[in-house]
Structures are given as C-alpha cells and as structure tokens.
Short mmCIF file of C-alpha atoms in Angstrom, two decimals:
data_model
loop_
_atom_site.label_atom_id
_atom_site.label_comp_id
_atom_site.label_asym_id
_atom_site.label_seq_id
_atom_site.Cartn_x
_atom_site.Cartn_y
_atom_site.Cartn_z
CA UNK A 166 61.41 117.85 36.64
CA UNK A 167 58.24 117.93 35.60
CA UNK A 168 54.68 119.06 35.35
CA UNK A 169 52.05 117.59 34.86
CA UNK A 170 49.05 119.11 33.09
CA UNK A 171 46.07 117.83 31.09
CA UNK A 172 48.43 117.39 27.87
CA UNK A 173 51.19 115.03 29.22
CA UNK A 174 51.35 111.74 28.18
CA UNK A 175 51.64 109.15 29.96
CA UNK A 176 52.85 105.41 29.15
CA UNK A 177 53.20 102.66 30.55
CA UNK A 178 54.28 98.43 29.33
CA UNK A 179 54.51 96.25 32.33
CA UNK A 180 57.01 93.48 32.13
CA UNK A 181 57.69 90.42 33.67
CA UNK A 182 60.89 88.84 35.08
CA UNK A 183 61.14 85.51 36.57
CA UNK A 184 63.17 81.91 36.09
CA UNK A 185 62.77 78.38 36.09
CA UNK A 186 64.51 76.15 38.23
CA UNK A 187 65.22 72.34 37.41
CA UNK A 188 66.30 69.41 39.48
CA UNK A 189 68.39 67.95 37.24
CA UNK A 190 67.86 63.39 37.58
CA UNK A 191 72.32 63.36 37.37
CA UNK A 192 74.14 66.02 39.03
CA UNK A 193 76.62 67.57 36.48
CA UNK A 194 79.76 66.15 38.58
CA UNK A 195 82.63 67.85 36.44
CA UNK A 196 81.44 71.53 38.20
CA UNK A 197 82.83 71.14 42.34
CA UNK A 198 80.48 71.42 44.06
CA UNK A 199 77.76 69.28 41.21
CA UNK A 200 75.12 71.46 39.52
CA UNK A 201 71.76 69.91 40.40
CA UNK A 202 69.78 72.29 38.90
CA UNK A 203 69.05 73.33 35.13
CA UNK A 204 67.83 77.17 35.64
CA UNK A 205 66.82 79.94 32.38
CA UNK A 206 66.20 83.48 33.91
CA UNK A 207 64.27 85.93 31.44
CA UNK A 208 62.87 89.40 30.48
CA UNK A 209 59.18 89.03 29.08
CA UNK A 210 56.70 92.04 28.05
CA UNK A 211 53.28 91.17 30.25
CA UNK A 212 51.86 91.13 26.55
CA UNK A 213 51.82 87.74 25.49
CA UNK A 214 51.72 90.06 21.63
CA UNK A 215 53.84 92.62 22.77
CA UNK A 216 57.28 92.68 20.89
CA UNK A 217 60.20 93.73 23.13
CA UNK A 218 62.86 94.31 20.31
CA UNK A 219 61.30 97.56 19.20
CA UNK A 220 61.75 98.69 22.89
CA UNK A 221 64.53 96.89 24.14
CA UNK A 222 68.25 97.56 22.74
CA UNK A 223 69.85 94.59 24.87
CA UNK A 224 69.97 93.15 28.51
CA UNK A 225 72.94 92.64 30.43
CA UNK A 226 72.73 89.63 33.20
CA UNK A 227 75.08 89.48 35.53
CA UNK A 228 75.63 85.98 36.98
CA UNK A 229 77.66 85.03 40.04
CA UNK A 230 81.23 85.10 39.27
CA UNK A 231 81.64 80.94 39.81
CA UNK A 232 80.63 81.09 36.14
CA UNK A 233 82.81 82.00 33.75
CA UNK A 234 81.91 84.60 31.04
CA UNK A 235 78.72 86.52 34.54
CA UNK A 236 78.09 88.85 32.23
CA UNK A 237 75.37 87.75 29.61
CA UNK A 238 74.30 90.16 27.08
CA UNK A 239 71.13 89.27 24.79
CA UNK A 240 70.42 91.81 22.31
CA UNK A 241 67.85 89.49 20.43
CA UNK A 242 64.60 88.68 21.87
CA UNK A 243 64.27 86.65 23.26
CA UNK A 244 66.29 87.89 26.88
CA UNK A 245 66.34 84.51 27.95
CA UNK A 246 70.03 83.00 29.54
CA UNK A 247 69.90 79.04 30.90
CA UNK A 248 73.07 77.95 32.72
CA UNK A 249 73.09 74.63 34.71
CA UNK A 250 73.98 75.13 38.60
CA UNK A 251 73.89 73.64 42.05
CA UNK A 252 72.91 77.46 44.22
CA UNK A 253 70.90 80.54 44.25
CA UNK A 254 72.19 83.49 43.87
CA UNK A 255 72.42 87.43 43.46
CA UNK A 256 71.44 87.87 39.34
CA UNK A 257 71.38 91.64 38.96
CA UNK A 258 69.71 92.10 35.42
CA UNK A 259 70.55 95.88 33.03
CA UNK A 260 67.66 96.64 30.03
CA UNK A 261 68.89 99.42 27.79
CA UNK A 262 65.74 100.63 25.65
CA UNK A 263 65.60 102.29 22.11
CA UNK A 264 65.69 105.68 22.83
CA UNK A 265 67.07 108.92 20.37
CA UNK A 266 70.20 108.89 22.57
CA UNK A 267 72.50 106.52 24.13
CA UNK A 268 69.51 104.00 25.43
CA UNK A 269 68.55 104.40 28.93
CA UNK A 270 69.36 101.87 31.62
CA UNK A 271 67.51 100.21 34.22
CA UNK A 272 69.15 98.06 36.36
CA UNK A 273 66.98 95.82 38.38
CA UNK A 274 68.44 93.83 41.04
CA UNK A 275 67.02 89.73 40.54
CA UNK A 276 67.34 86.79 43.49
CA UNK A 277 67.45 83.60 41.18
CA UNK A 278 66.41 80.56 43.95
CA UNK A 279 66.74 77.16 42.95
CA UNK A 280 64.13 75.15 44.78
CA UNK A 281 64.95 71.95 46.90
CA UNK A 282 62.64 69.20 48.30
CA UNK A 283 61.79 69.15 52.76
CA UNK A 284 61.16 65.73 53.07
CA UNK A 285 57.34 65.33 54.29
CA UNK A 286 55.93 67.87 51.69
CA UNK A 287 55.34 66.91 47.66
CA UNK A 288 58.27 66.79 45.68
CA UNK A 289 58.34 69.59 43.02
CA UNK A 290 60.92 69.02 39.64
CA UNK A 291 60.70 71.92 38.16
CA UNK A 292 59.25 75.51 39.90
CA UNK A 293 58.84 78.75 38.31
CA UNK A 294 59.41 82.10 40.11
CA UNK A 295 57.67 85.19 38.43
CA UNK A 296 57.89 89.16 39.31
CA UNK A 297 56.37 92.28 37.57
CA UNK A 298 58.09 95.60 36.87
CA UNK A 299 55.56 99.01 36.08
CA UNK A 300 57.07 101.28 33.86
CA UNK A 301 56.21 104.52 33.62
CA UNK A 302 57.02 106.90 31.31
CA UNK A 303 55.90 110.78 31.24
CA UNK A 304 55.58 113.34 28.29
CA UNK A 305 58.41 110.51 26.14
CA UNK A 306 58.74 111.65 22.50
CA UNK A 307 56.56 110.45 19.61
CA UNK A 308 59.20 107.61 18.18
CA UNK A 309 59.17 105.93 21.65
CA UNK A 310 56.19 106.29 22.85
CA UNK A 311 55.55 104.04 19.89
CA UNK A 312 57.81 101.85 20.77
CA UNK A 313 56.07 101.41 24.43
CA UNK A 314 52.62 101.04 22.53
CA UNK A 315 54.46 98.32 20.39
CA UNK A 316 55.36 96.07 23.15
CA UNK A 317 52.53 95.88 24.85
CA UNK A 318 52.53 99.00 26.16
CA UNK A 319 49.33 101.08 27.30
CA UNK A 320 48.26 104.63 27.84
CA UNK A 321 47.86 105.87 31.46
CA UNK A 322 44.64 107.79 32.96
CA UNK A 323 47.25 111.41 34.07
CA UNK A 324 43.88 111.17 36.87
CA UNK A 325 45.77 107.82 38.56
CA UNK A 326 49.06 109.29 38.45
CA UNK A 327 50.36 111.48 41.35
CA UNK A 328 53.11 113.45 40.28
CA UNK A 329 56.38 112.20 41.53
CA UNK A 330 58.32 115.30 39.08
CA UNK A 331 60.20 112.34 37.71
CA UNK A 332 59.91 112.01 33.43
CA UNK A 333 59.95 108.61 34.05
CA UNK A 334 60.19 105.66 37.16
CA UNK A 335 60.15 101.70 37.27
CA UNK A 336 58.57 99.87 40.01
CA UNK A 337 57.67 96.72 41.66
CA UNK A 338 54.39 94.91 42.05
CA UNK A 339 53.34 91.79 43.64
CA UNK A 340 52.58 88.83 41.25
CA UNK A 341 51.84 85.37 43.18
CA UNK A 342 54.82 83.11 42.87
CA UNK A 343 54.30 79.44 44.54
CA UNK A 344 54.97 78.81 47.70
CA UNK A 345 58.45 77.31 48.34
CA UNK A 346 59.04 73.99 49.00
CA UNK A 347 61.93 75.02 51.99
CA UNK A 348 61.26 77.03 54.48
CA UNK A 349 60.52 80.62 53.16
CA UNK A 350 63.57 83.70 53.35
CA UNK A 351 63.05 86.44 54.40
CA UNK A 352 62.44 87.71 50.95
CA UNK A 353 59.87 85.05 50.66
CA UNK A 354 57.93 86.25 53.14
CA UNK A 355 56.65 89.29 52.46
CA UNK A 356 56.37 88.60 48.31
CA UNK A 357 54.60 91.86 47.68
CA UNK A 358 57.26 93.72 49.06
CA UNK A 359 57.40 96.81 47.36
CA UNK A 360 60.38 96.82 44.95
CA UNK A 361 63.32 100.05 44.08
CA UNK A 362 62.41 102.51 42.54
CA UNK A 363 64.97 103.06 39.51
CA UNK A 364 64.31 106.79 37.51
CA UNK A 365 66.15 107.85 34.80
CA UNK A 366 65.58 111.04 32.16
CA UNK A 367 63.99 111.21 28.71
#
C-alpha cells in the first residue's frame, strides 16, 4: 500500500507487443496440417532509442503445445521469436524486469492471429499487429528508475495520476492495427478494449 504525495516519484514506459504474419509461397508439408504462414512476435520499447536490455532480464513466450519446446525464453535483445504455423493461438508472454532482488514479473495475455485473405477483398501477403502496454512504477529505487529511463521511459507528473494504492501496474492502451482481411472476431471488433491490469510490488 502506498500514499502518493508531493515527494512521490512516478516513472512510466510504453512497451509495444506485436507480431507479423506472412503467407508462405509454398506451405511446409512436413507438418500436419501444413504450415501456411511464417510469423514473429516481439516485445519492444515504444521509444525507438530505448534500450530494453538494461530493464528487462528476459521474456518467456508460451507457444501452443503443438510446438516442440513450446516454452521459449529469450534473454537478449531483441526480445523476439520466429516460427511457422497454420492457425492463430493464445500466446502468453511473461516479462521479467531487472529489480534488485528477485526479478519481478508481468504477464501479458497475447493473441497471435494469422491473417487470411477473403475472396473479393484486397490480397495481403503480410500483416502487422501491435498492442501498446504502459507500465507505471510508483516510487522506484534510484537504480531501477534509471533503468526505466534508459529503456525509453519518462517521469510522470503526479498531478495527472489518480492514487490506486499499488506500487506498479501495467495497462493496455489502444493502438491502430490494420483492419482484418477476414470477418472480425469478438476481440477484433473492439481494438480499444482495456487490458487487464497486472500488479506487483517493487
């Protein structure tokens, strides 16, 4: 529990979590069903000059159980994995921050969609999807604050923050993904839907 006052410090950083989906010229027929798409999924700083290696210790991507070694851990930047597939799936991502004691973890529930083309609509060989998550940290220690700033974070004016009695949180912000080529699913119909708040103590 915290009580924000005039001496409190707040830092924030925007992370981009997204993926690309590309239709292969020829499916990979050694798999059943054949793999029709190449894809990659990533975690990046929204600041093009931000260095996430100083802030994030590792990212763990949980692929569909059909993939061998479906728990993929990446501990160097870029935090990205590449694979091929034939259908989308739910892909949780755990982000471990470099804190003084044990690394603190945030979990993002991500949906990996592999686009399809609909007859009568423009053909898209490749699609890109991006979601933005804002991480806010209340009264971080000086070392961690510098890591957030080096990764592209910024100090936040306390007058614009409502007290929620948590030392940190992550919330999803709306981005502008391209319109899906296929009829939208329930999740596609509201791209500005709020993300689940993820909270931990720092």
